[in-house]
Short mmCIF file of C-alpha atoms in Angstrom, two decimals:
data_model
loop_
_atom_site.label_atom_id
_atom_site.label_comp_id
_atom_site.label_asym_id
_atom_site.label_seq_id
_atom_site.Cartn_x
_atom_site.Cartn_y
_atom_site.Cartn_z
CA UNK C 1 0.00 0.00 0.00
CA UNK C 2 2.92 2.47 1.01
CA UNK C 3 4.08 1.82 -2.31
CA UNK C 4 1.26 2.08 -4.47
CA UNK C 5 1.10 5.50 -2.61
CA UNK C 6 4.92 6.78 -3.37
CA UNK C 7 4.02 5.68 -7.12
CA UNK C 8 0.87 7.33 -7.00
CA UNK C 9 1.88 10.62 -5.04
CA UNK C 10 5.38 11.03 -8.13
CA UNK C 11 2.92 10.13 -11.29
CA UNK C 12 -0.14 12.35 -10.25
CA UNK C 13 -0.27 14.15 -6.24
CA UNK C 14 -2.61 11.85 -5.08
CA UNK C 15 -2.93 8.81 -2.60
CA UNK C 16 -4.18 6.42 -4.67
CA UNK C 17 -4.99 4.02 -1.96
CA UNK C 18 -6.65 4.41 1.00
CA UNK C 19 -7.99 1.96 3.33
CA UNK C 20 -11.07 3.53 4.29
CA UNK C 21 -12.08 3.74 0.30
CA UNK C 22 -13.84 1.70 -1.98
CA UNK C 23 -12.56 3.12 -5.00
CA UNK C 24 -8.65 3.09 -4.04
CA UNK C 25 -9.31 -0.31 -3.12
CA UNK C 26 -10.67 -1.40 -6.25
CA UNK C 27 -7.45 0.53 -7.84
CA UNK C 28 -5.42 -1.52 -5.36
CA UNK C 29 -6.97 -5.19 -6.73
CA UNK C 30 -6.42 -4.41 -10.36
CA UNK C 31 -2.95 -3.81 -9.82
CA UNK C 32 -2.15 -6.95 -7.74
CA UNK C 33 -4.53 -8.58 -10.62
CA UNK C 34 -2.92 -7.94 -13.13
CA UNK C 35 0.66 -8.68 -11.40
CA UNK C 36 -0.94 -12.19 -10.45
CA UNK C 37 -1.68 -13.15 -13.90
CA UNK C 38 1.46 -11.98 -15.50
CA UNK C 39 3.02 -14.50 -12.44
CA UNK C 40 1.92 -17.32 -12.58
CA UNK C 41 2.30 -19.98 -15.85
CA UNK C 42 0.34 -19.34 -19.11
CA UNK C 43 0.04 -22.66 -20.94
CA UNK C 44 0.54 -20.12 -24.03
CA UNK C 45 3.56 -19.71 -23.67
CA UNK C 46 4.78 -23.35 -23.60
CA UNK C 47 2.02 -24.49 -26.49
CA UNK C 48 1.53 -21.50 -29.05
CA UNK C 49 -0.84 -23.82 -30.99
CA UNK C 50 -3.48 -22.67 -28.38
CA UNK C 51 -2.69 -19.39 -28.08
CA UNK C 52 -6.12 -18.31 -29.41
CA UNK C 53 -8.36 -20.59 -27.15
CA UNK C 54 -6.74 -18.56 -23.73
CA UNK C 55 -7.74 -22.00 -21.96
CA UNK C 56 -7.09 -20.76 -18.71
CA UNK C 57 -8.96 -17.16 -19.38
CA UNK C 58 -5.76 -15.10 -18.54
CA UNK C 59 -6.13 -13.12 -21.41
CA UNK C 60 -9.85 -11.94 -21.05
CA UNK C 61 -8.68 -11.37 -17.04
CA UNK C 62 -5.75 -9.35 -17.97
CA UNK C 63 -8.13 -7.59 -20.59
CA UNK C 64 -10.23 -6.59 -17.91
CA UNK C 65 -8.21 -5.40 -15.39
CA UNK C 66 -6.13 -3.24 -18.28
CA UNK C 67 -9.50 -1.96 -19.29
CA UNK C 68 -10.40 -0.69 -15.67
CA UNK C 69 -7.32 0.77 -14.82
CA UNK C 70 -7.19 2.72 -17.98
CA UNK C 71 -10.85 4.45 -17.07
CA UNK C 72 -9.04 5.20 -13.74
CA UNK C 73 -5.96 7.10 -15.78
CA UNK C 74 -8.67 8.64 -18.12
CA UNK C 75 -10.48 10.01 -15.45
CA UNK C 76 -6.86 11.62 -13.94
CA UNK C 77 -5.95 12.65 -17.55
CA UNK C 78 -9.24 14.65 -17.99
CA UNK C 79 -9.26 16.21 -14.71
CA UNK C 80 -5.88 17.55 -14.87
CA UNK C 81 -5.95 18.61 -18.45
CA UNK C 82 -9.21 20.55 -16.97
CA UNK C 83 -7.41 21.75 -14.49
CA UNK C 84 -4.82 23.46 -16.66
CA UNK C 85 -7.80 25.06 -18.95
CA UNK C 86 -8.79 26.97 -16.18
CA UNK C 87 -5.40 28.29 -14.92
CA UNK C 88 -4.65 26.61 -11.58
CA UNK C 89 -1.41 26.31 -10.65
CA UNK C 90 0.49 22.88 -11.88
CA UNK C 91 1.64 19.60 -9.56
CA UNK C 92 5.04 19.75 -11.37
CA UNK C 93 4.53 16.07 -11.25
CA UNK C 94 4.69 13.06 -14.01
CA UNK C 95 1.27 13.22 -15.50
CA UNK C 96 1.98 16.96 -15.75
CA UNK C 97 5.74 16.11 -17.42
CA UNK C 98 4.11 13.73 -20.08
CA UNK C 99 1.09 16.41 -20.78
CA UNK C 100 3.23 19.64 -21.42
CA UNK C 101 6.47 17.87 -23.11
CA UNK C 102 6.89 18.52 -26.71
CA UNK C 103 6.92 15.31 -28.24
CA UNK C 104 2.88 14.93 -27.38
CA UNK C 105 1.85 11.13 -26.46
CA UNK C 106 -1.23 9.92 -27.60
CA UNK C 107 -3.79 8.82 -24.83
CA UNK C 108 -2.78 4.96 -25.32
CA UNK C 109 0.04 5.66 -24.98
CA UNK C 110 0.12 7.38 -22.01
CA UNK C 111 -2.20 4.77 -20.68
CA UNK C 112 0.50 2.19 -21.37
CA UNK C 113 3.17 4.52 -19.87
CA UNK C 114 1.39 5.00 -16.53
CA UNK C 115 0.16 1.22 -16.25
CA UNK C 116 3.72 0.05 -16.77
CA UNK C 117 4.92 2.75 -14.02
CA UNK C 118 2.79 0.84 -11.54
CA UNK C 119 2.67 -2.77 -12.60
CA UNK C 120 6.61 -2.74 -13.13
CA UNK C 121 6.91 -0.24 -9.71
CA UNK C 122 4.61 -2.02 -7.16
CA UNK C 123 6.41 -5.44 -6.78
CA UNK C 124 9.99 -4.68 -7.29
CA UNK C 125 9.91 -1.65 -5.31
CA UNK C 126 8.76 -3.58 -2.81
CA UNK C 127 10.04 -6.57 -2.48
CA UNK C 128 13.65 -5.39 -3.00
CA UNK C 129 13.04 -3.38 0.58
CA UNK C 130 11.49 -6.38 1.83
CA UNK C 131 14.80 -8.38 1.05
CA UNK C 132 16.93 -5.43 2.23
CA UNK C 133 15.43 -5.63 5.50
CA UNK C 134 15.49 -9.64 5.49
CA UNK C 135 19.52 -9.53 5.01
CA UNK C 136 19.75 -6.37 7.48
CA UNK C 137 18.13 -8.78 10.41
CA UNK C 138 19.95 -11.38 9.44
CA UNK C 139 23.05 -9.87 9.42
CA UNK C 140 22.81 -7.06 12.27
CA UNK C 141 26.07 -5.76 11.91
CA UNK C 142 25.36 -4.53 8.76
CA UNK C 143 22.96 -2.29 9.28
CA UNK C 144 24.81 1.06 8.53
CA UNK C 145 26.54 -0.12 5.82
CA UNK C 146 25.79 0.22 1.66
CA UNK C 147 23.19 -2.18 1.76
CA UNK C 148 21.23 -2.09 -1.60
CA UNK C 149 23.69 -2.84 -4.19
CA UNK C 150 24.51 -5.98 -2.32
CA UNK C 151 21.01 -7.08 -1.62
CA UNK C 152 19.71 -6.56 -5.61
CA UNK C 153 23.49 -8.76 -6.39
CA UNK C 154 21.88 -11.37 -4.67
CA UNK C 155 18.37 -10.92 -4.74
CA UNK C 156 17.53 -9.23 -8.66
CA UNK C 157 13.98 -8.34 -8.43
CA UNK C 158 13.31 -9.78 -12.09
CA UNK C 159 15.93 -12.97 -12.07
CA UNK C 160 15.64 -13.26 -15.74
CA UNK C 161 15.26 -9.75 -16.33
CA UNK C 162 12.71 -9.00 -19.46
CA UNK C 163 12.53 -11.65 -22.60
CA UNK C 164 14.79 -10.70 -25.69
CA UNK C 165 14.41 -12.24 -28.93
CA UNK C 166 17.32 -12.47 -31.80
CA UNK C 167 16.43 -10.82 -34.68
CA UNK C 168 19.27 -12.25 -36.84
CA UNK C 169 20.33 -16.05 -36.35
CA UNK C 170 23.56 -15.18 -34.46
CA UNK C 171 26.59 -17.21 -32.43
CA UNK C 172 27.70 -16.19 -29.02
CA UNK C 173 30.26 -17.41 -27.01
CA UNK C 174 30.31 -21.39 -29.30
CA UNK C 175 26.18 -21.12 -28.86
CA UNK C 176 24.07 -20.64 -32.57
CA UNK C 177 20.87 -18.99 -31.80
CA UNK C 178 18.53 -19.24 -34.54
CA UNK C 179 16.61 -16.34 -35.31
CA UNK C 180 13.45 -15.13 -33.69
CA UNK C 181 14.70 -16.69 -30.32
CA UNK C 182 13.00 -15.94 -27.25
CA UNK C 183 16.46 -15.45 -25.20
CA UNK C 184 16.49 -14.93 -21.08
CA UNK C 185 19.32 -12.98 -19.46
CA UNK C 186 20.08 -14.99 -16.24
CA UNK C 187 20.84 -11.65 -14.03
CA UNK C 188 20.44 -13.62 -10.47
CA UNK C 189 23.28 -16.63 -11.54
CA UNK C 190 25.53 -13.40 -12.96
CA UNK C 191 25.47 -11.87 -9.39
CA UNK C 192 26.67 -15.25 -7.26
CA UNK C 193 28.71 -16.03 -10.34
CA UNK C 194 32.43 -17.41 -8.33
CA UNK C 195 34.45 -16.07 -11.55
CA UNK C 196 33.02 -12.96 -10.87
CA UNK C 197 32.53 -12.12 -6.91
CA UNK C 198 34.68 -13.24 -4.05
CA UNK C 199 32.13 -15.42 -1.67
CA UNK C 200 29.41 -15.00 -4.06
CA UNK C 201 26.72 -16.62 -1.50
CA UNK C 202 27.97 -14.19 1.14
CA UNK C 203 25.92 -10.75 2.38
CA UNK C 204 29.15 -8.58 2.29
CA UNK C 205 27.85 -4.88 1.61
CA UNK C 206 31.44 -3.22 2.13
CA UNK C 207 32.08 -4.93 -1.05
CA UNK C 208 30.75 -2.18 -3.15
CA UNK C 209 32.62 -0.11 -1.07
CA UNK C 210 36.15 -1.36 -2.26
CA UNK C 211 34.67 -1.83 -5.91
CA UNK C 212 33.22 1.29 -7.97
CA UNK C 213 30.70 -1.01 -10.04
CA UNK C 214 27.01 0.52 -10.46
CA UNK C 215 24.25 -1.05 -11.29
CA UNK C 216 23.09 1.02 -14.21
CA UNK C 217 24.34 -1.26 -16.96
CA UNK C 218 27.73 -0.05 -17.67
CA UNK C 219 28.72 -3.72 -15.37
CA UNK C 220 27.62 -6.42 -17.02
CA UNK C 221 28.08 -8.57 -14.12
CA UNK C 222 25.78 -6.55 -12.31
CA UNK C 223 22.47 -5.50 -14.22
CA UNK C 224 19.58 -5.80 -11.57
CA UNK C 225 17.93 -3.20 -14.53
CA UNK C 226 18.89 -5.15 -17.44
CA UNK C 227 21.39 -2.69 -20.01
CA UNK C 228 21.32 -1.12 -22.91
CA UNK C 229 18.40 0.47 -24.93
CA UNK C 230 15.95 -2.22 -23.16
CA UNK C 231 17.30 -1.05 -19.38
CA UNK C 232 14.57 -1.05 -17.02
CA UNK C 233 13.00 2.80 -17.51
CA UNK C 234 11.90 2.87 -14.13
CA UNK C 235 15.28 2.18 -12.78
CA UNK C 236 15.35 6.49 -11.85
CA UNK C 237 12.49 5.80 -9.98
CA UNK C 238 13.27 2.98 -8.42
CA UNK C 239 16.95 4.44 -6.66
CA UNK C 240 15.24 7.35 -5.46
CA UNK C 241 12.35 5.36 -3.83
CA UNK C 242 14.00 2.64 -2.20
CA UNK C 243 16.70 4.81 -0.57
CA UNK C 244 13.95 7.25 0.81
CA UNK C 245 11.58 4.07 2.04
CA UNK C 246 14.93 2.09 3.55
CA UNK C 247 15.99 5.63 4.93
CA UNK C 248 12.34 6.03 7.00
CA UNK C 249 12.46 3.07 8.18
CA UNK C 250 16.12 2.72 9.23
CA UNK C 251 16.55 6.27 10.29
CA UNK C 252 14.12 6.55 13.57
CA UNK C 253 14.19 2.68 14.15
CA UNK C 254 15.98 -0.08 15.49
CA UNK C 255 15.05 -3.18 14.14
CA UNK C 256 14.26 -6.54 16.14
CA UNK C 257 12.85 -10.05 14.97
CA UNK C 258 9.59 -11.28 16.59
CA UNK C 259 8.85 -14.49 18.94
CA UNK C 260 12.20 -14.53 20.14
CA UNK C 261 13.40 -15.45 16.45
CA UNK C 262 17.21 -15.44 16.51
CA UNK C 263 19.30 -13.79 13.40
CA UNK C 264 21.09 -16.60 11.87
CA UNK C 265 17.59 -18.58 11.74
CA UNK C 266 15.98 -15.89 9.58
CA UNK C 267 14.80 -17.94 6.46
CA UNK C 268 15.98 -16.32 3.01
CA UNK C 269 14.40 -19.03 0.57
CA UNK C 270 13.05 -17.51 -2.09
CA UNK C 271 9.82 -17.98 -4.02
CA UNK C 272 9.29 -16.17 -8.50
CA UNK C 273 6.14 -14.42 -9.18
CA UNK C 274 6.48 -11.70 -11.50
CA UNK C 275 9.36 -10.07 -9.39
CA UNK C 276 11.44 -12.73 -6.80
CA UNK C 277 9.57 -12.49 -3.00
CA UNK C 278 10.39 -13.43 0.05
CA UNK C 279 8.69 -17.34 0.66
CA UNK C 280 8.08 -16.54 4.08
CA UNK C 281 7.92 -13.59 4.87
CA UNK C 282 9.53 -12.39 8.27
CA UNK C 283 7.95 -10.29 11.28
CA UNK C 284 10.64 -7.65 13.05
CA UNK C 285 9.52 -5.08 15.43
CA UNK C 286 10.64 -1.13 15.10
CA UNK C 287 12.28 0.13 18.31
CA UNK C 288 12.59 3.73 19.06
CA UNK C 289 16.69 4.29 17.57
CA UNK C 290 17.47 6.93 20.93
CA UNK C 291 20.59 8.01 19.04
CA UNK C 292 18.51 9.88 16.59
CA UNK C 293 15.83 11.22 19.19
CA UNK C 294 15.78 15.15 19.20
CA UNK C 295 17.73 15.15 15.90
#
């Protein structure tokens, strides 16, 4: 919810969910709807000779949900766009970024724009705090050191990063790949490659304190975002937000694990949806951090 809210609050100045609310809920289940569909298995995908029967109705579900949460955006689109008729003064936010730029996007796709923003935000936004904070308790000691580098090296939020496909047949590295290949990127075997990181399985933030490698694809044994023309476009987003979320929480609060849990028995098996989660998700309690009190 937090998240949806920090997406919601950069694209348009709004809480877009709200507990008390009907309406923000409803905005709430088409997201997580349509992020359920695209991850779990689509029998598609593995027989194409059935493509057009959609056997297990993920296609008309998907439709759905796209359909909704495009009325939503076209409802925001208007009102703003009404807004600026009459002269009131501007958010200075996204929506208003896309409507005054000078190469003008059509309204599908801006539709497109702002879905992917939130289906491609929500989950790995959140789950890469979620393991953050997993490895932090885990590994106590480590709790003021640079933390998310090392936790997306060993946790990529999309292990596989996006599908490519080979335009041209091609050969790389003694491989053919015949053209029109669908071809996956293996990002989370990369980061605990041995060849490339000392104690690959190990939680060692300060090692991206001795090494000057960023995750923005210039390293390509390090691309949480993917690289190149294809690299993740909400990768700006995405190291502004989970700095400022880690930062709230960290800041004020020491962290502890509940029911007497102890550190080294926090379990870090993981479990691939559309972004790779947490399989059991872990319970800590905040406690008041008295060295920043009063600051």
């Amino acid at each position: 919810m937090t998240v949806l809210n920090m997406l919601s609050n950069t694209l348009f100045s709004v809480d877009m969910v709200d507990a008390g609310s009907d309406s923000a809920q409803e905005f709430k289940d088409l997201v997580w709807g349509i992020m359920e569909e695209l991850g779990t298995a689509n029998v598609s995908d593995f027989f194409p000779l059935v493509r057009g029967l959609d056997l297990q109705g993920k296609r008309r579900r998907t439709e759905g949900y796209f359909r909704k949460l495009h009325s939503i955006f076209d409802e925001l689109i208007d009102g703003r766009l009404k807004e600026t008729e009459l002269g009131h003064e501007t958010n200075n936010d996204f929506l208003d970024a896309i409507l005054s730029g000078q190469s003008k996007l059509d309204r599908h796709v801006m539709n497109s724009l702002l879905m992917d923003m939130f289906v491609g935000g929500t989950d790995s936004i959140s789950h890469t705090v979620e393991w953050v904070m997993a490895e932090l308790l885990r590994n106590p000691d480590t709790m003021r050191k640079a933390t998310i580098k090392e936790s997306l090296r060993l946790h990529s939020p999309g292990p596989f990063l996006l599908p490519r496909k080979a335009e041209t047949d091609t050969e790389l590295c003694g491989y053919s790949i015949p053209q029109h290949s669908w071809i996956l990127v293996n990002a989370w075997a990369l980061g605990r490659h041995e060849s490339l990181w000392k104690d690959p399985d190990v939680f060692m933030p300060e090692r991206f304190l001795e090494r000057d490698v960023e995750y923005k694809g210039q390293y390509f044994e390090f691309i949480p975002f993917g690289a190149g023309r294809r690299i993740c476009p909400g990768l700006p987003l995405a190291s502004r937000m989970v700095p400022l979320m880690l930062a709230s929480l960290l800041y004020h609060f020491k962290w502890e694990l509940a029911d007497g849990m102890r550190a080294e028995n926090v379990d870090l098996s993981d479990k691939l949806g559309v972004t790779l989660a947490l399989a059991h998700p872990i319970r800590a309690i905040p406690v008041p951090n008295e060295d920043f009190l009063g600051n």
